[in-house]
Amino acid sequence: MDVIYMDNNATTKIAPEVLDAMMPYLTDYYGNASSMHNFGGMVGRQIVEAREKVAALINADPGEIIFTSCGTESDSTAVHAAIRSNPSKKHIITTRVEHPAIKNLYEYLAKNGYRVTWVPVDSEGVLDLDFLYDHLSEDTAIVSIMWANNESGVIFPIDEIAEKLASRKIVFHSDAVQAVGKLPVDVKKTGLNMMSISGHKLHAPKGVGALYVKKGTKFSPFMIGGHQERNRRGGTENSASIIGMGKACELVGSHIEEIDTRVRSMRDRLEDGLLKNVPNALLNGKKDARLPNTTNISFEYIEGEAILLMMDQLGICASSGSACTSGSLEPSHVLRAMGVPFTAAHGSIRFSLSTYNTEKEVDFVVENLPPIIERLRNMSPFWKEGACKVQ
Ligand code: PLP
């Protein structure tokens, strides 16, 4: 099926090179990496290499990488390790715009004995750092701040926050699922304690992730079981996917510059084209502090779901900023935290590009989306009222 895939923050295509690297370990070399025989040992050695490649991408030591099943598991592992290692501390700080992998976990902990401080963002999605620093206390067990927001693409100043936390005995965790592979990330420079990564956001398959745990950080496993991952994550290794993730990290490492230049310029062309050609279109997120591949645009007075369906008929894949909850469309918690008005939040669309996109695809969307918006607006009672229409 021919599609114009602009939904790379949701998931990415498996790079052909990644699939090639994985295939032998899905077919001929199925040994268990922990087995004593050489048939399994061969797989184990490939996992060692994969760990080195993931570590190299973020400038970590290989021993600081734990393979997991996904970004969500990495997040849960980090948070549980922090709170179990500091059982007397009952305070957590995070942001109002985290992915559900963190948000729902902290909402659960808030009902189970923890006090959670939710740091707000402004209308551009920028974090209120003073609010964060003002709420640090002796009781704070963990600060979890995402590196880049999956919806708006806004990047948070992780280096600056890490510097501020360095002198305190507080675990600093970042959900870097959207950042790693799109931005240069150097854990040695940043000095955070734990950082979550997901394979399927960087052209590896679904079902594999990694958690960086800085040497010396107190840790206890979330998945208790066998001795795999040096007793830090029980469960037979998902060897083919881990090997694929290693290859993917090697590849994206060599593409970071291309993402910052070619992908950024395609994103800007798409964004500028849509904002110029569609009246009442608003950008969500601070323009100069975003992931280079992401743009989130609100088309006022229509519903994002309707836009998605009509784009889908043309093979264009993107995401909307509202989700169907209990039969009604609810704007995302991220857009609500940014104070995006209801009429705009409902019609928000996120486009997230990758190195596989082309300028031709961008031009196709810029040409074909404005008439879709116009058709939908002509059907919209809110737009027809005319009170809001910009001539
Ligand atoms: N964190 C962020 C910021 C994400 O965007 C996602 C996925 O969209 C996750 C965590 C969850 O990752 P996974 O799907 O690998 O569990």
Short mmCIF file of C-alpha atoms and ligand atoms in Angstrom, two decimals:
data_model
loop_
_atom_site.label_atom_id
_atom_site.label_comp_id
_atom_site.label_asym_id
_atom_site.label_seq_id
_atom_site.Cartn_x
_atom_site.Cartn_y
_atom_site.Cartn_z
CA MET A 1 0.00 0.00 0.00
CA ASP A 2 1.36 3.40 -1.00
CA VAL A 3 1.20 5.80 1.92
CA ILE A 4 2.66 9.16 2.80
CA TYR A 5 3.74 8.32 6.30
CA MET A 6 4.02 11.40 8.53
CA ASP A 7 3.32 9.74 11.87
CA ASN A 8 6.83 8.85 12.97
CA ASN A 9 6.31 9.96 16.58
CA ALA A 10 3.71 7.17 16.80
CA THR A 11 5.99 4.55 15.31
CA THR A 12 8.56 4.20 12.56
CA LYS A 13 9.27 1.93 9.63
CA ILE A 14 11.79 -0.81 10.36
CA ALA A 15 14.88 0.19 8.40
CA PRO A 16 15.72 -2.47 5.77
CA GLU A 17 19.26 -2.69 7.21
CA VAL A 18 17.73 -3.41 10.63
CA LEU A 19 15.55 -6.19 9.23
CA ASP A 20 18.58 -7.70 7.46
CA ALA A 21 20.53 -7.65 10.73
CA MET A 22 17.65 -9.36 12.56
CA MET A 23 16.68 -12.07 10.06
CA PRO A 24 19.38 -14.64 10.88
CA TYR A 25 18.36 -14.46 14.55
CA LEU A 26 14.70 -15.07 13.70
CA THR A 27 15.52 -18.05 11.51
CA ASP A 28 18.80 -19.97 11.74
CA TYR A 29 20.33 -18.68 14.96
CA TYR A 30 17.57 -19.17 17.48
CA GLY A 31 19.76 -20.20 20.41
CA ASN A 32 19.23 -18.80 23.88
CA ALA A 33 21.84 -16.13 24.58
CA SER A 34 22.31 -17.53 28.11
CA SER A 35 23.00 -21.11 27.00
CA MET A 36 26.40 -22.68 27.60
CA HIS A 37 26.74 -23.97 24.04
CA ASN A 38 28.33 -21.96 21.29
CA PHE A 39 25.04 -21.87 19.31
CA GLY A 40 23.54 -19.72 22.06
CA GLY A 41 26.82 -17.96 22.82
CA MET A 42 26.90 -16.66 19.24
CA VAL A 43 23.63 -14.86 19.91
CA GLY A 44 24.95 -13.60 23.24
CA ARG A 45 27.92 -12.03 21.48
CA GLN A 46 25.60 -10.19 19.10
CA ILE A 47 23.69 -8.83 22.09
CA VAL A 48 26.98 -7.56 23.52
CA GLU A 49 27.56 -5.72 20.25
CA ALA A 50 24.02 -4.34 20.21
CA ARG A 51 24.50 -3.01 23.75
CA GLU A 52 27.69 -1.27 22.62
CA LYS A 53 25.84 0.36 19.72
CA VAL A 54 22.96 1.63 21.87
CA ALA A 55 25.49 2.95 24.41
CA ALA A 56 27.52 4.67 21.68
CA LEU A 57 24.46 6.59 20.45
CA ILE A 58 24.01 8.30 23.82
CA ASN A 59 27.67 8.23 24.97
CA ALA A 60 27.01 5.75 27.79
CA ASP A 61 29.08 2.76 28.90
CA PRO A 62 27.61 -0.52 27.61
CA GLY A 63 27.14 -1.73 31.20
CA GLU A 64 24.78 1.19 31.77
CA ILE A 65 22.26 -0.14 29.20
CA ILE A 66 19.45 -2.52 30.20
CA PHE A 67 17.33 -3.93 27.39
CA THR A 68 13.57 -3.85 28.04
CA SER A 69 10.45 -4.56 25.99
CA CYS A 70 9.50 -0.93 25.25
CA GLY A 71 9.64 2.69 26.37
CA THR A 72 6.78 2.10 28.80
CA GLU A 73 8.66 -0.68 30.56
CA SER A 74 11.79 1.48 30.71
CA ASP A 75 9.77 4.28 32.34
CA SER A 76 8.14 1.95 34.88
CA THR A 77 11.49 0.32 35.66
CA ALA A 78 13.14 3.69 36.30
CA VAL A 79 10.36 4.97 38.53
CA HIS A 80 10.06 1.77 40.56
CA ALA A 81 13.83 1.57 41.00
CA ALA A 82 13.88 5.15 42.30
CA ILE A 83 11.03 4.77 44.76
CA ARG A 84 12.14 1.35 46.02
CA SER A 85 15.68 2.62 46.58
CA ASN A 86 14.39 5.60 48.57
CA PRO A 87 11.46 4.11 50.53
CA SER A 88 11.22 6.96 53.02
CA LYS A 89 10.79 9.62 50.32
CA LYS A 90 7.19 10.13 49.19
CA HIS A 91 7.36 13.05 46.77
CA ILE A 92 7.64 12.94 42.98
CA ILE A 93 8.01 15.76 40.48
CA THR A 94 6.99 15.45 36.85
CA THR A 95 5.33 17.57 34.14
CA ARG A 96 1.73 18.03 33.10
CA VAL A 97 2.53 16.92 29.57
CA GLU A 98 4.19 13.51 30.01
CA HIS A 99 3.24 10.55 27.85
CA PRO A 100 0.67 8.22 29.51
CA ALA A 101 3.56 5.81 30.25
CA ILE A 102 4.60 8.27 32.98
CA LYS A 103 1.37 10.22 33.56
CA ASN A 104 -0.78 7.21 34.35
CA LEU A 105 1.92 5.63 36.49
CA TYR A 106 2.23 8.77 38.62
CA GLU A 107 -1.56 9.12 38.84
CA TYR A 108 -1.55 5.56 40.21
CA LEU A 109 1.21 6.38 42.70
CA ALA A 110 -0.66 9.55 43.73
CA LYS A 111 -3.51 7.27 44.83
CA ASN A 112 -1.07 5.02 46.64
CA GLY A 113 0.75 7.16 49.15
CA TYR A 114 2.80 9.52 46.95
CA ARG A 115 2.52 13.28 46.60
CA VAL A 116 3.02 14.23 42.95
CA THR A 117 3.89 17.74 41.79
CA TRP A 118 2.88 18.35 38.18
CA VAL A 119 5.01 21.12 36.63
CA PRO A 120 2.94 23.31 34.28
CA VAL A 121 3.85 24.52 30.80
CA ASP A 122 2.97 27.82 29.13
CA SER A 123 0.91 28.32 25.98
CA GLU A 124 3.93 27.39 23.85
CA GLY A 125 4.49 24.17 25.78
CA VAL A 126 7.56 25.55 27.58
CA LEU A 127 8.20 24.19 31.06
CA ASP A 128 7.96 26.45 34.14
CA LEU A 129 11.42 25.78 35.55
CA ASP A 130 10.99 28.09 38.56
CA PHE A 131 7.92 26.10 39.59
CA LEU A 132 9.97 22.90 39.32
CA TYR A 133 12.89 24.24 41.37
CA ASP A 134 10.58 25.78 44.00
CA HIS A 135 9.01 22.37 44.65
CA LEU A 136 12.21 20.35 45.19
CA SER A 137 12.39 19.08 48.73
CA GLU A 138 14.22 16.65 51.01
CA ASP A 139 11.27 14.30 50.48
CA THR A 140 11.60 14.23 46.65
CA ALA A 141 12.46 10.70 45.51
CA ILE A 142 12.49 11.27 41.76
CA VAL A 143 12.15 14.01 39.18
CA SER A 144 10.90 12.67 35.81
CA ILE A 145 10.98 15.13 32.93
CA MET A 146 10.52 14.04 29.34
CA TRP A 147 13.29 15.14 26.97
CA ALA A 148 10.93 16.08 24.14
CA ASN A 149 7.16 16.10 24.00
CA ASN A 150 5.60 13.55 21.68
CA GLU A 151 2.70 15.83 20.64
CA SER A 152 4.09 19.35 20.41
CA GLY A 153 7.70 18.31 19.83
CA VAL A 154 8.82 20.90 22.41
CA ILE A 155 12.24 20.07 23.86
CA PHE A 156 12.81 20.52 27.59
CA PRO A 157 16.16 21.80 28.95
CA ILE A 158 17.34 18.50 30.44
CA ASP A 159 20.99 19.62 30.74
CA GLU A 160 19.99 22.69 32.72
CA ILE A 161 17.67 20.74 35.05
CA ALA A 162 20.32 18.06 35.60
CA GLU A 163 22.81 20.74 36.60
CA LYS A 164 20.36 22.15 39.12
CA LEU A 165 19.68 18.69 40.59
CA ALA A 166 23.32 17.58 40.66
CA SER A 167 24.01 18.72 44.20
CA ARG A 168 20.84 17.09 45.61
CA LYS A 169 20.22 13.45 46.39
CA ILE A 170 17.32 13.21 43.95
CA VAL A 171 17.09 10.64 41.17
CA PHE A 172 16.70 12.40 37.82
CA HIS A 173 14.95 10.38 35.12
CA SER A 174 14.09 11.46 31.61
CA ASP A 175 11.69 9.81 29.18
CA ALA A 176 13.79 10.40 26.08
CA VAL A 177 11.71 8.13 23.85
CA GLN A 178 11.09 10.95 21.34
CA ALA A 179 14.53 12.53 21.62
CA VAL A 180 16.95 9.66 21.13
CA GLY A 181 17.49 9.18 17.42
CA LYS A 182 16.28 12.69 16.56
CA LEU A 183 18.60 14.84 18.67
CA PRO A 184 22.19 14.46 19.85
CA VAL A 185 21.97 13.00 23.37
CA ASP A 186 25.06 12.75 25.57
CA VAL A 187 24.36 11.23 28.98
CA LYS A 188 27.88 11.89 30.22
CA LYS A 189 27.49 15.59 29.55
CA THR A 190 23.99 15.70 31.03
CA GLY A 191 24.56 13.56 34.08
CA LEU A 192 21.02 12.30 34.57
CA ASN A 193 20.51 9.03 36.45
CA MET A 194 18.13 7.15 34.19
CA MET A 195 16.80 7.60 30.68
CA SER A 196 14.18 5.68 28.69
CA ILE A 197 14.52 4.74 25.01
CA SER A 198 12.13 2.89 22.70
CA GLY A 199 13.18 0.86 19.66
CA HIS A 200 10.13 1.40 17.49
CA LYS A 201 10.58 5.18 17.52
CA LEU A 202 13.97 4.89 15.84
CA HIS A 203 13.44 2.36 13.05
CA ALA A 204 13.86 -0.80 15.15
CA PRO A 205 10.89 -3.16 15.64
CA LYS A 206 8.18 -2.83 18.27
CA GLY A 207 8.73 -4.81 21.46
CA VAL A 208 12.21 -3.66 22.39
CA GLY A 209 13.48 -0.72 24.40
CA ALA A 210 16.33 0.25 26.65
CA LEU A 211 16.91 1.97 29.94
CA TYR A 212 20.11 3.85 30.62
CA VAL A 213 21.08 3.62 34.29
CA LYS A 214 24.06 5.73 35.28
CA LYS A 215 26.78 3.77 37.08
CA GLY A 216 26.34 4.18 40.83
CA THR A 217 22.58 4.82 40.67
CA LYS A 218 20.74 2.61 43.17
CA PHE A 219 18.72 0.08 41.20
CA SER A 220 16.35 -2.80 41.80
CA PRO A 221 14.70 -4.77 38.98
CA PHE A 222 11.11 -4.25 37.91
CA MET A 223 10.90 -7.62 36.13
CA ILE A 224 12.07 -10.06 38.76
CA GLY A 225 13.14 -13.39 37.33
CA GLY A 226 16.24 -14.88 35.75
CA HIS A 227 19.73 -13.47 35.81
CA GLN A 228 19.51 -11.82 32.39
CA GLU A 229 20.74 -8.25 31.94
CA ARG A 230 23.10 -8.79 34.90
CA ASN A 231 20.15 -9.46 37.23
CA ARG A 232 18.55 -6.15 36.33
CA ARG A 233 15.74 -7.45 34.08
CA GLY A 234 14.54 -11.03 34.17
CA GLY A 235 13.27 -12.71 31.02
CA THR A 236 14.89 -14.43 28.04
CA GLU A 237 16.33 -11.76 25.79
CA ASN A 238 14.33 -10.76 22.71
CA SER A 239 17.54 -11.39 20.83
CA ALA A 240 16.57 -10.59 17.24
CA SER A 241 14.90 -7.33 18.27
CA ILE A 242 17.80 -6.33 20.51
CA ILE A 243 20.20 -6.96 17.62
CA GLY A 244 17.87 -4.89 15.42
CA MET A 245 17.83 -2.10 17.96
CA GLY A 246 21.63 -2.06 18.00
CA LYS A 247 21.69 -1.73 14.22
CA ALA A 248 18.98 0.98 14.33
CA CYS A 249 20.96 3.01 16.87
CA GLU A 250 24.03 2.78 14.67
CA LEU A 251 21.98 3.97 11.69
CA VAL A 252 20.17 6.86 13.39
CA GLY A 253 23.46 7.98 14.90
CA SER A 254 24.72 8.54 11.36
CA HIS A 255 21.45 10.31 10.39
CA ILE A 256 21.22 12.87 13.23
CA GLU A 257 22.70 15.57 11.00
CA GLU A 258 20.33 14.74 8.16
CA ILE A 259 17.40 15.00 10.58
CA ASP A 260 18.63 18.38 11.74
CA THR A 261 18.99 19.65 8.16
CA ARG A 262 16.96 17.85 5.46
CA VAL A 263 14.15 16.60 7.70
CA ARG A 264 13.96 19.95 9.50
CA SER A 265 13.72 21.78 6.20
CA MET A 266 10.91 19.46 4.99
CA ARG A 267 9.10 19.99 8.29
CA ASP A 268 9.44 23.77 7.91
CA ARG A 269 8.24 23.64 4.31
CA LEU A 270 5.18 21.64 5.38
CA GLU A 271 4.47 23.90 8.35
CA ASP A 272 4.97 27.16 6.46
CA GLY A 273 2.92 25.90 3.52
CA LEU A 274 -0.03 24.91 5.69
CA LEU A 275 0.05 28.00 7.90
CA LYS A 276 0.19 30.20 4.79
CA ASN A 277 -2.51 28.42 2.78
CA VAL A 278 -5.07 27.71 5.48
CA PRO A 279 -6.84 30.54 7.34
CA ASN A 280 -7.27 30.10 11.10
CA ALA A 281 -4.41 27.63 11.35
CA LEU A 282 -2.28 27.91 14.49
CA LEU A 283 1.03 26.35 15.45
CA ASN A 284 1.10 24.48 18.77
CA GLY A 285 4.52 24.53 20.44
CA LYS A 286 7.46 26.92 20.67
CA LYS A 287 8.77 27.37 17.15
CA ASP A 288 12.49 27.36 17.88
CA ALA A 289 12.61 24.71 20.62
CA ARG A 290 11.08 21.69 18.93
CA LEU A 291 12.09 18.33 17.56
CA PRO A 292 13.20 18.94 13.97
CA ASN A 293 10.71 16.40 12.60
CA THR A 294 7.51 17.51 14.38
CA THR A 295 4.84 20.08 13.71
CA ASN A 296 1.48 20.28 15.48
CA ILE A 297 -1.07 22.55 13.81
CA SER A 298 -4.61 23.40 14.89
CA PHE A 299 -7.18 23.96 12.20
CA GLU A 300 -9.82 25.88 14.09
CA TYR A 301 -13.53 24.97 14.17
CA ILE A 302 -13.27 21.45 12.72
CA GLU A 303 -12.45 18.08 14.21
CA GLY A 304 -9.06 16.47 13.85
CA GLU A 305 -10.61 13.03 13.43
CA ALA A 306 -12.49 14.20 10.35
CA ILE A 307 -9.30 15.66 8.90
CA LEU A 308 -7.46 12.39 9.55
CA LEU A 309 -10.17 10.36 7.83
CA MET A 310 -10.12 12.56 4.74
CA MET A 311 -6.32 12.57 4.62
CA ASP A 312 -6.40 8.81 5.00
CA GLN A 313 -8.38 8.56 1.75
CA LEU A 314 -5.35 10.13 0.06
CA GLY A 315 -2.95 7.80 1.88
CA ILE A 316 -1.64 10.51 4.22
CA CYS A 317 -0.95 9.25 7.76
CA ALA A 318 -0.73 11.67 10.70
CA SER A 319 -2.21 11.92 14.22
CA SER A 320 -4.80 14.13 15.86
CA GLY A 321 -4.58 15.84 19.21
CA SER A 322 -7.91 14.56 20.41
CA ALA A 323 -9.03 11.08 21.31
CA CYS A 324 -12.40 9.47 21.61
CA THR A 325 -13.19 8.98 25.30
CA SER A 326 -16.63 7.78 26.37
CA GLY A 327 -18.13 8.56 22.99
CA SER A 328 -17.01 12.20 22.83
CA LEU A 329 -13.86 13.73 21.43
CA GLU A 330 -11.56 15.01 24.17
CA PRO A 331 -8.54 17.21 23.43
CA SER A 332 -5.28 15.69 24.64
CA HIS A 333 -3.98 16.52 28.13
CA VAL A 334 -0.93 18.09 26.46
CA LEU A 335 -2.95 20.63 24.47
CA ARG A 336 -5.15 21.28 27.52
CA ALA A 337 -2.05 21.91 29.66
CA MET A 338 -0.89 24.42 27.04
CA GLY A 339 -4.27 26.16 27.29
CA VAL A 340 -5.06 25.66 23.61
CA PRO A 341 -8.70 26.79 23.22
CA PHE A 342 -11.24 24.02 22.74
CA THR A 343 -12.12 25.09 19.20
CA ALA A 344 -8.45 24.80 18.20
CA ALA A 345 -7.45 21.75 20.25
CA HIS A 346 -10.19 19.69 18.58
CA GLY A 347 -8.77 20.36 15.14
CA SER A 348 -5.13 19.75 15.90
CA ILE A 349 -3.02 17.50 13.70
CA ARG A 350 0.51 16.31 14.41
CA PHE A 351 2.79 15.57 11.48
CA SER A 352 6.03 13.81 12.35
CA LEU A 353 8.53 13.18 9.58
CA SER A 354 11.54 10.91 9.14
CA THR A 355 14.46 10.54 6.76
CA TYR A 356 12.20 8.35 4.58
CA ASN A 357 9.97 11.33 3.68
CA THR A 358 10.52 13.33 0.51
CA GLU A 359 9.88 16.92 -0.54
CA LYS A 360 7.42 15.58 -3.12
CA GLU A 361 5.34 14.10 -0.30
CA VAL A 362 5.47 17.38 1.61
CA ASP A 363 4.29 19.27 -1.47
CA PHE A 364 1.47 16.76 -1.97
CA VAL A 365 0.21 17.41 1.57
CA VAL A 366 0.57 21.19 1.23
CA GLU A 367 -1.45 21.04 -1.99
CA ASN A 368 -4.14 18.60 -0.86
CA LEU A 369 -4.82 19.46 2.76
CA PRO A 370 -6.12 23.05 2.37
CA PRO A 371 -9.09 21.95 0.16
CA ILE A 372 -9.90 19.24 2.75
CA ILE A 373 -9.98 21.83 5.52
CA GLU A 374 -12.16 24.09 3.38
CA ARG A 375 -14.65 21.26 2.66
CA LEU A 376 -14.87 20.34 6.34
CA ARG A 377 -15.29 23.94 7.39
CA ASN A 378 -18.11 24.38 4.92
CA MET A 379 -19.86 21.52 6.75
CA SER A 380 -19.06 22.88 10.22
CA PRO A 381 -21.88 24.75 12.01
CA PHE A 382 -19.28 26.69 14.04
CA TRP A 383 -17.50 27.90 10.95
CA LYS A 384 -20.75 28.62 9.08
CA GLU A 385 -21.90 30.94 11.80
CA GLY A 386 -19.28 33.21 10.33
CA ALA A 387 -18.49 34.91 13.60
CA CYS A 388 -15.07 33.33 13.59
CA LYS A 389 -14.32 33.40 9.91
CA VAL A 390 -11.23 35.29 8.85
CA GLN A 391 -11.65 36.80 5.37
N1 PLP B 1 7.21 8.05 26.11
C1 PLP B 1 6.97 8.82 25.04
C2 PLP B 1 7.36 10.25 25.09
C3 PLP B 1 6.35 8.28 23.92
O1 PLP B 1 6.10 9.06 22.87
C4 PLP B 1 5.99 6.91 23.93
C5 PLP B 1 5.26 6.33 22.79
O2 PLP B 1 4.57 7.00 22.06
C6 PLP B 1 6.28 6.15 25.07
C7 PLP B 1 6.89 6.74 26.14
C8 PLP B 1 5.94 4.69 25.13
O3 PLP B 1 6.86 3.93 24.36
P1 PLP B 1 6.48 2.45 23.94
O4 PLP B 1 5.42 2.55 22.90
O5 PLP B 1 7.76 1.90 23.40
O6 PLP B 1 6.03 1.77 25.16
#
